[in-house]
Structure formats: structure tokens, C-alpha cells
XYZ file of C-alpha atoms in Angstrom:
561
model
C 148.369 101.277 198.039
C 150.407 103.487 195.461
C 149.674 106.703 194.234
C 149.482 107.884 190.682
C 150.479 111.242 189.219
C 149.742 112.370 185.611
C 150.289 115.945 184.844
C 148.836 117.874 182.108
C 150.676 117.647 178.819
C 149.565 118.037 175.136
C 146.001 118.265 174.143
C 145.755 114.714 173.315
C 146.945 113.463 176.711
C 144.783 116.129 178.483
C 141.829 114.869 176.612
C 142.859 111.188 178.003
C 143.108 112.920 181.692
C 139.498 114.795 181.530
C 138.537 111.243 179.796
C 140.028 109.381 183.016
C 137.991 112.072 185.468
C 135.146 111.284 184.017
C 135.001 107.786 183.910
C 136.534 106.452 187.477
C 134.209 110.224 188.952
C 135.926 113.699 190.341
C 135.385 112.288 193.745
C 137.845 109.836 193.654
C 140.774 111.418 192.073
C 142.836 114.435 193.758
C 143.614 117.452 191.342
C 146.407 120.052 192.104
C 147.539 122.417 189.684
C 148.110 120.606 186.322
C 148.591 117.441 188.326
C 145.859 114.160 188.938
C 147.147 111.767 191.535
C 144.434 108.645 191.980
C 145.557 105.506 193.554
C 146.607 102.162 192.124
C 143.344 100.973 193.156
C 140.884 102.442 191.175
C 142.509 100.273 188.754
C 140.151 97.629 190.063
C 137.099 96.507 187.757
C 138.253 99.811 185.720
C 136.927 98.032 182.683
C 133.516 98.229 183.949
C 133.755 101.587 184.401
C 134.929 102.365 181.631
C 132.390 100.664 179.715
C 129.495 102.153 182.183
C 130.218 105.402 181.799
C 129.819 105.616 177.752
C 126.630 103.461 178.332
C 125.435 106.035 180.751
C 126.357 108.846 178.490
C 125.365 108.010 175.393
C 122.390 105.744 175.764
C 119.856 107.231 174.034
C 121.720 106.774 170.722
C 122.854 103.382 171.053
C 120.871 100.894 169.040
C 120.543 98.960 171.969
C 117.978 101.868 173.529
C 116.436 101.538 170.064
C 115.696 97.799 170.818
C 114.781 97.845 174.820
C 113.032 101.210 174.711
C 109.948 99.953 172.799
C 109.012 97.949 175.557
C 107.321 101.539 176.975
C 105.439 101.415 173.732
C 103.975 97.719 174.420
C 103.092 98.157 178.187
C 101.259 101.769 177.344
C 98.914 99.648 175.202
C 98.767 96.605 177.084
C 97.658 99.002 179.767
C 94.417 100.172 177.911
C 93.948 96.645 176.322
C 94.857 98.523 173.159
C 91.798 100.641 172.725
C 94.619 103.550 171.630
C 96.330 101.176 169.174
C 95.900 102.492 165.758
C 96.929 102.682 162.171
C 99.523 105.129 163.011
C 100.454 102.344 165.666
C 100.566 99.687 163.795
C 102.503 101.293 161.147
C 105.559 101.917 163.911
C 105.416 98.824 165.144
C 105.970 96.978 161.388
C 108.716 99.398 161.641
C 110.229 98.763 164.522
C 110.312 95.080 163.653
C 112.054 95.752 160.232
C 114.345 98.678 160.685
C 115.129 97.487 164.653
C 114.428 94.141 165.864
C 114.932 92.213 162.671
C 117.935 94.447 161.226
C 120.008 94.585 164.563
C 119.705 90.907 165.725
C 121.365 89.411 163.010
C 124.069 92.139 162.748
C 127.822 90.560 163.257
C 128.642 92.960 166.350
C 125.618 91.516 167.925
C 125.705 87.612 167.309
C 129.400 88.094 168.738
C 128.524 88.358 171.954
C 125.342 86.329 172.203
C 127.079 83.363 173.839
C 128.310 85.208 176.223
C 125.127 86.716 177.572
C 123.463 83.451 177.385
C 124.848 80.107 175.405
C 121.379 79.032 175.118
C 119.493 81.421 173.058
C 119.343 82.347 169.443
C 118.060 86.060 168.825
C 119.283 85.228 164.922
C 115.983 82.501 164.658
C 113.895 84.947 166.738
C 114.639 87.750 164.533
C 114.149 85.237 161.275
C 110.637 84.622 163.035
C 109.403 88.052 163.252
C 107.170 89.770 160.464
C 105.069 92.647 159.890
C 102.135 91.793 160.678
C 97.924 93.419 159.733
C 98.726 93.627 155.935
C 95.725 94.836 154.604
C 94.260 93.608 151.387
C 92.673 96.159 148.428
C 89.816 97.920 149.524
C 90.213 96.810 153.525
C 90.629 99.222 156.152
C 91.751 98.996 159.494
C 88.858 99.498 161.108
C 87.276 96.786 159.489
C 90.092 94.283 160.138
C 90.983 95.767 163.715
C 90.455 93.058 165.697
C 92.075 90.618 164.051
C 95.052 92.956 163.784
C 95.133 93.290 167.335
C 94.978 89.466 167.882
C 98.248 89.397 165.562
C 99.951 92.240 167.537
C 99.261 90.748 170.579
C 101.169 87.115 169.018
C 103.820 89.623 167.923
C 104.223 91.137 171.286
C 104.793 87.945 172.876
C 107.616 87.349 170.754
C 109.525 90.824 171.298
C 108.625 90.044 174.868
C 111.676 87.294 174.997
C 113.708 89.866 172.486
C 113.699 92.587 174.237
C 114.031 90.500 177.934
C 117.145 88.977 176.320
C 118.427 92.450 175.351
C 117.228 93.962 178.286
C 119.320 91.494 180.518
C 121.816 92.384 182.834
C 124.065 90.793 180.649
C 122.870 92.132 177.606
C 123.197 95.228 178.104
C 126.243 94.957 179.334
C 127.634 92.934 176.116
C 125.241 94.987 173.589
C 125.408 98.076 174.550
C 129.456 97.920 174.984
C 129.494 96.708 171.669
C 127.371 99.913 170.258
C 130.082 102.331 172.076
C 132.924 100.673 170.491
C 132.047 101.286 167.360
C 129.759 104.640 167.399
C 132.591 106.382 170.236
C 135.495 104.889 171.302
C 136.561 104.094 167.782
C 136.577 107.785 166.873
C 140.006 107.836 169.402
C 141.475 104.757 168.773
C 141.604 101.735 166.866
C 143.324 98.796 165.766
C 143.983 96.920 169.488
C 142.676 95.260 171.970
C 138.452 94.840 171.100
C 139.108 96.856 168.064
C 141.533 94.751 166.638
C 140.043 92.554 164.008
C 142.540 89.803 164.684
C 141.674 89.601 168.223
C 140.815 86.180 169.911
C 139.145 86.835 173.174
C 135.388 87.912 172.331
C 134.622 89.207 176.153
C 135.430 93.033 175.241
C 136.172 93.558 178.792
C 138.259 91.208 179.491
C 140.038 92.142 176.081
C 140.678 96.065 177.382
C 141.740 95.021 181.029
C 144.333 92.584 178.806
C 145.733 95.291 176.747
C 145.014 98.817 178.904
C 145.000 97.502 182.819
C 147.551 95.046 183.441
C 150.445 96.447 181.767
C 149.904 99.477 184.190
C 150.237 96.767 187.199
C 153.064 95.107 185.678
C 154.574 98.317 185.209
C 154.312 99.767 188.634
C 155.654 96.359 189.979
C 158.630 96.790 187.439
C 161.984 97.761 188.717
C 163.091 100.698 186.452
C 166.052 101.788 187.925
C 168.385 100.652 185.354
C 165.880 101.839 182.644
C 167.566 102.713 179.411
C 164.430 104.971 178.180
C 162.187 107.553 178.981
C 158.361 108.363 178.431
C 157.546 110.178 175.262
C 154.701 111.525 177.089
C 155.077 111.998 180.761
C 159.567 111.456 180.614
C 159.196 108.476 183.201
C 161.836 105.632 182.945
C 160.192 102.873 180.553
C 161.816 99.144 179.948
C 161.831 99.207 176.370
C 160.117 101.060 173.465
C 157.275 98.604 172.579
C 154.344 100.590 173.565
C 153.635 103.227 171.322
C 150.836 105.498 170.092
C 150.388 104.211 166.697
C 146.493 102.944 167.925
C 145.520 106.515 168.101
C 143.487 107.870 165.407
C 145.422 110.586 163.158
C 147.901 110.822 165.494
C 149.521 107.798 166.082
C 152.143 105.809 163.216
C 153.034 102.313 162.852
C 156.837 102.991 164.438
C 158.283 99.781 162.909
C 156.999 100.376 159.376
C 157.118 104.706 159.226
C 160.777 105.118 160.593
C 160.596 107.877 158.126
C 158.203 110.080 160.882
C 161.052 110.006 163.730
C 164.936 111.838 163.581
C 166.890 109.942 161.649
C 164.868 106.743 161.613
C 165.477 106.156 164.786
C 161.979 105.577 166.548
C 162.070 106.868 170.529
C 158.171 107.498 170.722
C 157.526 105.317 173.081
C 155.325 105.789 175.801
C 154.847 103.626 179.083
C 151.650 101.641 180.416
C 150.486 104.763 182.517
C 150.460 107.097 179.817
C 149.048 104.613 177.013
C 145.968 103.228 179.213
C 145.202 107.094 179.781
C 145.299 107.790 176.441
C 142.758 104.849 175.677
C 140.530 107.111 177.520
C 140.181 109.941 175.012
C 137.443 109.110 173.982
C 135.592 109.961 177.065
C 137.475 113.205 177.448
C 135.753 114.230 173.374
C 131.752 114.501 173.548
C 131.069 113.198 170.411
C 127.650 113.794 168.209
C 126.910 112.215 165.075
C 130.612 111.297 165.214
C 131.578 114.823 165.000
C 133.846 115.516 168.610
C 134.765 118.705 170.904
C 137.355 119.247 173.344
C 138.485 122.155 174.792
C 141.945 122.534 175.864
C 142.270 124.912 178.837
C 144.971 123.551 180.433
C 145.692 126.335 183.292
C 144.531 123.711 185.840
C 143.234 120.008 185.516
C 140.441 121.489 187.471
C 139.586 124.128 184.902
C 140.297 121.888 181.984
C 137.610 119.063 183.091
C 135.127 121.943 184.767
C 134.876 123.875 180.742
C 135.077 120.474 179.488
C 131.902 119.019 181.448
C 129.724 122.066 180.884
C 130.317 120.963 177.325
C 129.071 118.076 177.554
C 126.180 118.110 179.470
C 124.776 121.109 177.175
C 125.292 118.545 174.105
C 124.526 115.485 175.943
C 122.139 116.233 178.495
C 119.872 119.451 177.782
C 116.591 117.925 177.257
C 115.221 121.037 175.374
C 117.589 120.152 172.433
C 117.925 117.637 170.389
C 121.444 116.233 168.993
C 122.482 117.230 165.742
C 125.447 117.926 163.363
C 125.509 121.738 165.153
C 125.541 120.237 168.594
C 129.148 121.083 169.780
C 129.465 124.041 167.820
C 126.363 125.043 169.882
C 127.505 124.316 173.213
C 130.729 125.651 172.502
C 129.272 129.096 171.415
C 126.786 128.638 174.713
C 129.532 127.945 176.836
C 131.261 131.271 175.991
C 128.258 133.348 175.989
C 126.958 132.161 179.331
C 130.276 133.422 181.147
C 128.794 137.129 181.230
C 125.300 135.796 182.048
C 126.703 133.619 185.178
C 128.991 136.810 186.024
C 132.029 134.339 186.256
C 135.533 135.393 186.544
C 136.669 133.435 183.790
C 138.116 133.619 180.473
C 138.629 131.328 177.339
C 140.598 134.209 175.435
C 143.410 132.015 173.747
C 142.404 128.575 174.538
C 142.942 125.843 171.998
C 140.059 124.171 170.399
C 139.933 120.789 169.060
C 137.408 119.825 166.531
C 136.869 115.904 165.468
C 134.955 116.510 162.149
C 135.269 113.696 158.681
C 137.953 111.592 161.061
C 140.087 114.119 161.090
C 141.328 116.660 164.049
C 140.812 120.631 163.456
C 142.581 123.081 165.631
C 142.104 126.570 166.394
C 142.589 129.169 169.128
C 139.987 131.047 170.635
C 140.840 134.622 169.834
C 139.053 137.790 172.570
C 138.200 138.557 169.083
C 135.947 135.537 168.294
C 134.572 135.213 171.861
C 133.344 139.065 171.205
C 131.846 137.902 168.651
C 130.079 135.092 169.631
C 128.467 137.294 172.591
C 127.675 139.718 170.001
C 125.984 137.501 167.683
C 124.291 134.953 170.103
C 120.605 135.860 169.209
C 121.794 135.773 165.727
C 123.824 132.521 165.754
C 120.263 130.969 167.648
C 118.405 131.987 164.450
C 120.612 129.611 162.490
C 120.400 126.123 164.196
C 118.166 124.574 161.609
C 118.970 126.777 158.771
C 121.750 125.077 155.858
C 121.088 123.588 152.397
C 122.381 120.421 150.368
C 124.988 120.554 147.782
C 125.375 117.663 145.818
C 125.992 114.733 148.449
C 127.026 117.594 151.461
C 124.476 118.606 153.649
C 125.668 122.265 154.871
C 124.570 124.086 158.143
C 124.627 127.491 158.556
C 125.356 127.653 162.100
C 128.475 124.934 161.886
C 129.434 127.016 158.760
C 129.336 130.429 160.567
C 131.044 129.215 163.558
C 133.940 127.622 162.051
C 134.221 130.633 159.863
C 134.493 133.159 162.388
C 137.241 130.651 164.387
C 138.784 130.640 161.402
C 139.069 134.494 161.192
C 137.095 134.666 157.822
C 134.621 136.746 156.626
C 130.943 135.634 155.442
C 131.134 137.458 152.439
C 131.101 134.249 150.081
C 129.011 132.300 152.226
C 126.497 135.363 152.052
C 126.540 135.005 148.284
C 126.141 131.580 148.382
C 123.107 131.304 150.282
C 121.483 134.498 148.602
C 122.114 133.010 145.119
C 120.724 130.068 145.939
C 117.562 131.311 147.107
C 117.210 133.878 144.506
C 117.464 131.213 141.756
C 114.974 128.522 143.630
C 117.426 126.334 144.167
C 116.235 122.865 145.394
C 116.782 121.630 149.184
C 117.108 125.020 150.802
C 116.141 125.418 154.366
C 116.049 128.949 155.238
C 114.631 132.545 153.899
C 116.020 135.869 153.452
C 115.954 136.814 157.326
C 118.279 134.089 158.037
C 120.646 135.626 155.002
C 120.390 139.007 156.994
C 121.493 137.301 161.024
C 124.741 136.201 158.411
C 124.900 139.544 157.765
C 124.728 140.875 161.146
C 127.088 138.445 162.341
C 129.319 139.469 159.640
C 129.300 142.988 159.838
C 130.263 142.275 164.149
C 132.924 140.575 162.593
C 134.215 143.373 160.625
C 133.288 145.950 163.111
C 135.917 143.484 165.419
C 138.800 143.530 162.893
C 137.690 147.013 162.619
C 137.871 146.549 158.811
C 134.533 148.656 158.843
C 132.871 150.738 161.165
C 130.552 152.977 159.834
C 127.595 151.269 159.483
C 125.289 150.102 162.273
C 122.698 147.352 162.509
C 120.162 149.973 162.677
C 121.464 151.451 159.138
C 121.341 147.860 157.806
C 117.649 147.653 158.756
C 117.143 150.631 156.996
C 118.778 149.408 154.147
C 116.728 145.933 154.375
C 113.852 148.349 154.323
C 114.904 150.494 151.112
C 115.559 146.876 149.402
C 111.272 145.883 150.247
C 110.141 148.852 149.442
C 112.154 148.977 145.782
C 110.724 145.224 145.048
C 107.206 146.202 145.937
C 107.427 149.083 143.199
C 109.945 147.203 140.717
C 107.999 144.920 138.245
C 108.072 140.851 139.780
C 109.376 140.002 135.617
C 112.050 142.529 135.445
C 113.607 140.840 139.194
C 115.343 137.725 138.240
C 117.570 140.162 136.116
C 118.291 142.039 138.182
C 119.118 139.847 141.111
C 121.754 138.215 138.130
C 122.984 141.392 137.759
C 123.572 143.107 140.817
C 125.113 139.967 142.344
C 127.450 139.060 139.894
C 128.557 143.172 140.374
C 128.958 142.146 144.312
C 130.951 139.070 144.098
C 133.675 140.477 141.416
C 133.557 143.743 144.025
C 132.402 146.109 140.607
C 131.421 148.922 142.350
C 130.848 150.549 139.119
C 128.627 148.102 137.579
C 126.810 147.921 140.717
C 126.303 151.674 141.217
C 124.810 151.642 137.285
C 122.362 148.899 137.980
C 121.158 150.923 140.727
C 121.134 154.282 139.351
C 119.179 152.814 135.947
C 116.624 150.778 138.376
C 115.657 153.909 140.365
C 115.489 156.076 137.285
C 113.140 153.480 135.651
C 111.158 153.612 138.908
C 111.032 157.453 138.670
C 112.190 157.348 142.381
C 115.212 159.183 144.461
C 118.425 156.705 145.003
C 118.442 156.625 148.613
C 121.837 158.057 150.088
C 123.006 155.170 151.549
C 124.694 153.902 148.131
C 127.288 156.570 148.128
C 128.872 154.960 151.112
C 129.677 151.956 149.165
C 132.626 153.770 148.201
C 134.139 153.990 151.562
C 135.253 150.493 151.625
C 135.507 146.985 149.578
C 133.332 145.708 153.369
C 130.998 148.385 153.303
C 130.078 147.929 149.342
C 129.221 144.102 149.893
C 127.557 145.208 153.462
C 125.081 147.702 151.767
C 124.614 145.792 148.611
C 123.616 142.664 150.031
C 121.758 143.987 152.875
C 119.711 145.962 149.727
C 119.498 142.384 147.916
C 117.941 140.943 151.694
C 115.329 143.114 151.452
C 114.680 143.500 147.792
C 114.474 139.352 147.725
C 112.655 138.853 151.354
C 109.727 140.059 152.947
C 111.588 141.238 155.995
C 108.852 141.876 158.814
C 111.260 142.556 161.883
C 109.480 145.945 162.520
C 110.731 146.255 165.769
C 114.140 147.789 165.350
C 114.992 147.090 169.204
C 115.188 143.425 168.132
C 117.802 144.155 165.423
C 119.848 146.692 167.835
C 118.973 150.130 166.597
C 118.249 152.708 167.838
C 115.334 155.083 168.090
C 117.037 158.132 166.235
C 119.008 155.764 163.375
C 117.757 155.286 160.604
């Protein structure tokens, strides 16, 4: 028995290492320091494991769950000898067969491995065989026709009986729902070898990443090395020769015989050995990936602290049953996972810890700044508000919680987002998801942002209530057809920063109202943040029925006004 040690090294490998944890199980591995030492035999039927553990983790969005987990559907009204089955039923199941059973049998991923879970079968000719079934001619209704609907559905049943068997298999899920992770997670890391090399031969996936990932490690460690010419790019170990390289990995990785350009004087040495390539083919599990957008975070005091901040991730994006996964699903747990420290009163800080986003196949970077976590913990009720909020532009659908968060990583201001989302609303814009209160949480988490950078500090969220209020009170008096106007007018002042302008819209719209201009205005002049602060939290109010009468909620206090 021989034991392995791979230390912590950049974020890539480190991903691989939290990757590796996860897959072979904490218990079986021994962490020191910045140090995992596992022996040579967990090497063993790895390929099962690895396979099992992104089955395990991301079932419920394979389109093998899709097919199997209908079979709950069936048996509920087999049960009651369908007396629950209705139009609303019948209308899933027609689209279950078309959008599931029929569409995913006869894709090429799947009739791949059909021989291997059973020679036998064809699931191409049982898909071909499947209809919708209880059309309903003019003027028939399903009532009328119901039971001889129900003597079709039961016919139908019977045959996504032997579908969903076959799928269901030990085999098949094995085959099927390995094939689903290859191509919805594990090629978000890598790609181009072993099963996701188009070229390859060998159609048993598993036996195809034990050929390319496994046994080169044991050939390796058998491998005499003490004449070794080279070293590790990764982990500086003596390597045979410079074949192995990282050019599989996704954005990362270059073809070293055709790039010589990359390297020092086109002379390729990035070359890593069998240990450090077969970790790095476990990435992917190290990422939690969502709608293939990915997260990692890089804490790399300890291999213990990088896979503990790592697994809280994922089991908030994976695992929390009161949420559902969407696009804002890491950005959420990351944000959760910093705001809960105070909550769980844990000795334990993120300040300065690299962040690695997987967003349009490409990897974003940032540091987490004691600024941004501040932030974050000041904004969480906020940033909550915002899950669902966003719009559509053009092809892009935008969120306003992904937007916010990778603003504020990003050390920017919300200024033009604000106007973005305000002018959008203001002129009716189509495919908008969210009203004026949302605009104002962008402003409160904005104006903690500048209150951070201490680029303003004057104003407090109590002041901006009272400014939403001044804003709902003006639009009640102002006339609805004079609005549009002036929303044109005072925004376009705010975006090109005219205080000027601004401060004569105002002044001529109170004067026409025959009312005082409340004193708030004159600190616009303070500061370039405190004139977009006020005059957008004015525009909130003037453009949104704001109803948050209790000022507690928005932070203020008693005496402010």
C-alpha cells in the first residue's frame, strides 16, 4: 500500500483536490495543513465513483430523472384506478411522451450506450411507437370521451412501463445517467480526451476514464524516476517525459505541440505527471455548477478550510429544498455563505479570498474585499428582495441579483444599472420583472456601497425613505399627462450628472405645484454620489407607489426623517 500526497497549489489544482474529497468521501483521505495524503488504493473502481458521485449530486437535472421520475406519476394513478386522472393529466402526459420519452430515446448520447446496458433492446422503435394519445375531435370534451381516454392511457402506460424499466435499470442508469453528466458537468472542466474525445473508440465511458485518468497514475507510481530528466509543472515531482499536459482543460489548457508560442522561447516544459493530471480531471466536482454557470471558492489556508467553505456552497445550491436552481444560484449561496458567518458566530473570515466564477465558458476572478463582505451583510435583506427581479434585453436575459453581486465584487457602483432599470420601467418597456421598490433595495445597496468607499456619507436610509416619500407625494399632486416629461427630463439631467438642469426641473415642477421644494435638494450639491442618491431615490417614489410604511424595515430611525 503507498501513500499519496498532493498539496495545495493554484486555484485550478485546488479545485481538482476539493473535487477529489468529494468524490472518493472526507473519510477516507487524511488532510494536514495544505497537504491530502490518500492511499494508492482508493484508486480501485475510482471510475465508479467518480461517476456516482455527479449522479448523486446532480440528479434531479439530468434528463435521465426526467425519464424514470414519471413512473411516481403512473403508480399515483394506477393507485386510485385513475379516478384523479384529468385533462390537466392527460395534457402532461402527451407531454411527457413528446418533449421526454420520444425526444431523449432517439438522442445520439443515448443510443450509444444502449448495447451496453442490454444488446437486446431497442428504446429507438419503442420511442418511434409512442404517441399522444385522447385527441379530441371539434366539439368533444373530455368528459364525454373519458373512458375511452383512459383505456388508451392505460395501453400507453404499458409501453413506458418497459421504457422507463429499461432506463430505470441498474445498468441504465449507470450508462444514461453518466452520459447526462458528461455533457451537462464534467465538460464545463475539461474536454477533448478520454469519453469526451470525439475520436474515441471504446464506448464504455468508464472504462474509457480508468484508460486515460487511472492507470497512468499506477504506471507512474510503479515507474522508476530516479534518472528523471523533468519535473512536474504542477506539484515539481520527477516526470519521464513531457507528454502529459493540460491542454484538455477548458480555458486554461493549450495544445503544447501546436501553441509553442504560449511557453519561453518555444520551448514547451508544461508538463505535468499522472498524479497531478487525473486530479485535475476532477475539477469538475470541486465547481458546483447551475445552469452551467460554476463557483469555487479558493481559500486555500488549509485543505480542510478550502473543501469545508467549498461544501457549504454546494449544498446551499444543490441541496436546499426551499430553493429552486436558477441562473442566481451561486451568486446566492455565495452571498449566504458570507452572511451566515455572523449568524453561526464562527471565527472565520473570507476577507481576501479568491473567487472563481465559470459564467459563458469562460473563468472570472475576483477577490473578496472586507469591503464587499460588509456589504453583503449590510445588504442581505436587500439582495433577498432581488432573486427573481431582472429584465430581457434583446436575446440576454439579465438578473438583478447576479448583476448586483458581480457589481459590487467588481468594486462598481449601481449608478448605471439604477438608470437602467428605472428607465426601463418608466418608459413601459416590455419583459420587465420588477417595480419601483426593487429599484429602491438597488439603491440601498448602493448607497452601503458608497457609505463603504466612504465616497458619501451623509445620507441615511431613513433620509432616503423620506425622500421616496417626497417623490409619492409630488406624483399624487403633479398631473399623470405632464409625468412622462418629466421622468425624460429629470433622468437624462441624472445620467449626464447636470446638477443644474436637474435643480431647474425641480424648482419649475414645485412652483407649478404652488408647493415648498423640500430641503433635501440642496444637498445634491455636496457630492456627484449624493446628487444621483437623492435624485433617483425622488424618481423611486415619484414613479412607484412605495408602501414600506414601516421605517424599521428600511433601517431608520424613529427621530430621522
Amino acid at each position: 500500500m503507498r501513500e499519496i500526497e498532493c498539496r495545495a497549489s493554484d486555484w485550478l489544482f485546488n479545485a481538482g483536490l476539493v473535487g477529489f474529497i468529494n468524490i472518493v468521501g472526507k473519510e477516507n483521505v487524511r488532510m494536514e495543513g495544505q497537504s491530502v495524503f490518500f492511499d494508492a488504493d482508493l484508486l480501485d473502481s475510482f471510475e465508479d465513483k467518480y461517476f456516482a458521485y455527479f449522479i448523486e449530486e446532480y440528479e434531479k437535472t439530468l434528463s435521465w430523472y426526467k425519464i424514470v421520475s414519471f413512473k411516481k406519476e403512473m403508480d399515483r394513478y394506477r393507485k386510485d384506478d385513475f379516478a384523479s386522472f384529468d385533462e390537466k393529466a392527460l395534457e402532461e402526459l402527451n407531454n411527457y411522451i413528446a418533449n421526454v420519452a420520444k425526444y431523449y430515446l432517439k438522442s445520439a448520447s443515448y443510443v450509444s450506450v444502449y448495447p451496453l446496458i442490454d444488446a437486446t433492446a431497442d428504446p429507438v422503435e419503442w420511442g418511434k411507437n409512442l404517441a399522444k394519445v385522447g385527441a379530441l375531435k371539434k366539439k368533444e370534451t373530455f368528459d364525454e370521451k373519458r373512458a375511452d381516454i383512459i383505456q388508451e392511457v392505460k395501453q400507453v402506460y404499458l409501453k413506458l412501463d418497459q421504457i422507463i424499466a429499461f432506463c430505470n435499470s441498474e445498468k441504465g442508469e449507470r450508462y444514461l445517467a453518466a452520459k447526462n453528466v458528461i455533457y451537462t458537468v464534467i465538460k464545463n472542466a475539461w474536454n477533448g480526451v478520454s469519453f469526451l474525445n470525439p475520436q474515441t473508440k471504446e464506448k464504455d465511458t468508464y472504462v474509457d476514464y480508468r484508460t486515460n485518468f487511472i492507470d497512468p497514475v499506477k504506471e507512474h507510481l510503479e515507474t522508476n524516476l530516479e534518472k528523471a530528466k523533468f519535473t512536474c509543472f504542477t506539484c515539481n515531482q520527477p516526470i519521464k517525459n513531457l507528454k502529459l499536459d493540460l491542454s484538455f482543460m477548458n480555458e486554461t489548457g493549450f495544445d503544447t505541440a501546436r501553441k509553442t508560442s504560449h511557453v519561453w522561447d518555444f520551448n514547451n516544459d508544461i508538463a505535468v505527471c499522472a498524479v497531478c493530471k487525473f486530479i485535475y480531471s476532477c475539477v469538475p466536482a470541486g465547481f458546483t455548477y447551475v445552469h452551467n454557470n460554476g463557483i469555487f471558492i479558493n481559500d486555500s489556508v488549509s485543505i480542510d478550510t478550502l473543501h469545508a467553505v467549498n461544501e457549504k456552497i454546494r449544498s446551499a445550491i444543490l441541496h436546499d429544498p426551499a430553493q429552486t436552481l436558477t441562473h442566481t444560484s451561486p451568486y446566492r449561496a455565495l452571498v449566504e455563505a458570507i452572511t451566515n458567518q455572523v449568524e453561526d458566530k464562527r471565527h472565520y473570515e473570507l476577507a481576501d479570498i479568491q473567487v472563481v466564477r465559470y459564467e459563458n465558458e469562460t473563468y472570472r476572478f475576483n477577490i473578496l474585499s472586507k469591503r464587499a463582505l460588509n456589504i453583503f451583510r449590510e445588504s442581505k435583506n436587500a439582495l433577498t428582495a432581488l432573486q427573481r427581479c431582472g429584465f430581457k434585453e434583446g436575446n440576454v436575459n439579465v438578473n438583478f441579483y447576479q448583476e448586483t453581486v458581480r457589481r459590487l465584487m467588481n468594486n462598481e457602483n449601481l449608478f448605471t444599472f439604477i438608470h437602467k432599470a428605472m428607465y426601463l420601467k418608466v418608459t413601459n418597456a416590455s419583459n420587465t420583472y420588477y417595480h419601483m421598490g426593487h429599484i429602491g433595495s438597488l439603491l440601498e445597496i448602493n448607497t452601503n456601497f458608497l457609505k463603504e468607499i466612504e465616497a458619501m456619507t451623509e445620507i441615511s436610509k431613513g433620509r432616503i425613505w423620506h425622500i421616496n416619500k417626497c417623490g409619492n407625494e409630488f406624483k399624487k399632486a403633479y398631473p399623470d399627462h405632464k409625468r412622462s416629461g418629466f421622468n425624460y427630463k429629470v433622468l437624462n439631467a441624472l445620467k449626464t450628472n447636470n446638477r443644474d438642469a436637474f435643480m431647474d426641473i425641480i424648482l419649475n415642477s414645485y412652483s407649478y405645484l404652488g408647493k415648498t421644494v423640500p430641503d433635501f435638494f440642496l444637498e445634491s450639491f455636496t457630492s456627484d454620489e449624493t446628487f444621483k442618491t437623492v435624485g433617483y431615490a425622488f424618481m423611486v417614489g415619484v414613479n412607484g407607489a412605495i408602501e414600506q410604511e414601516d421605517k424599521d424595515k428600511d433601517g431608520g430611525n424613529d427621530n430621522e426623517k
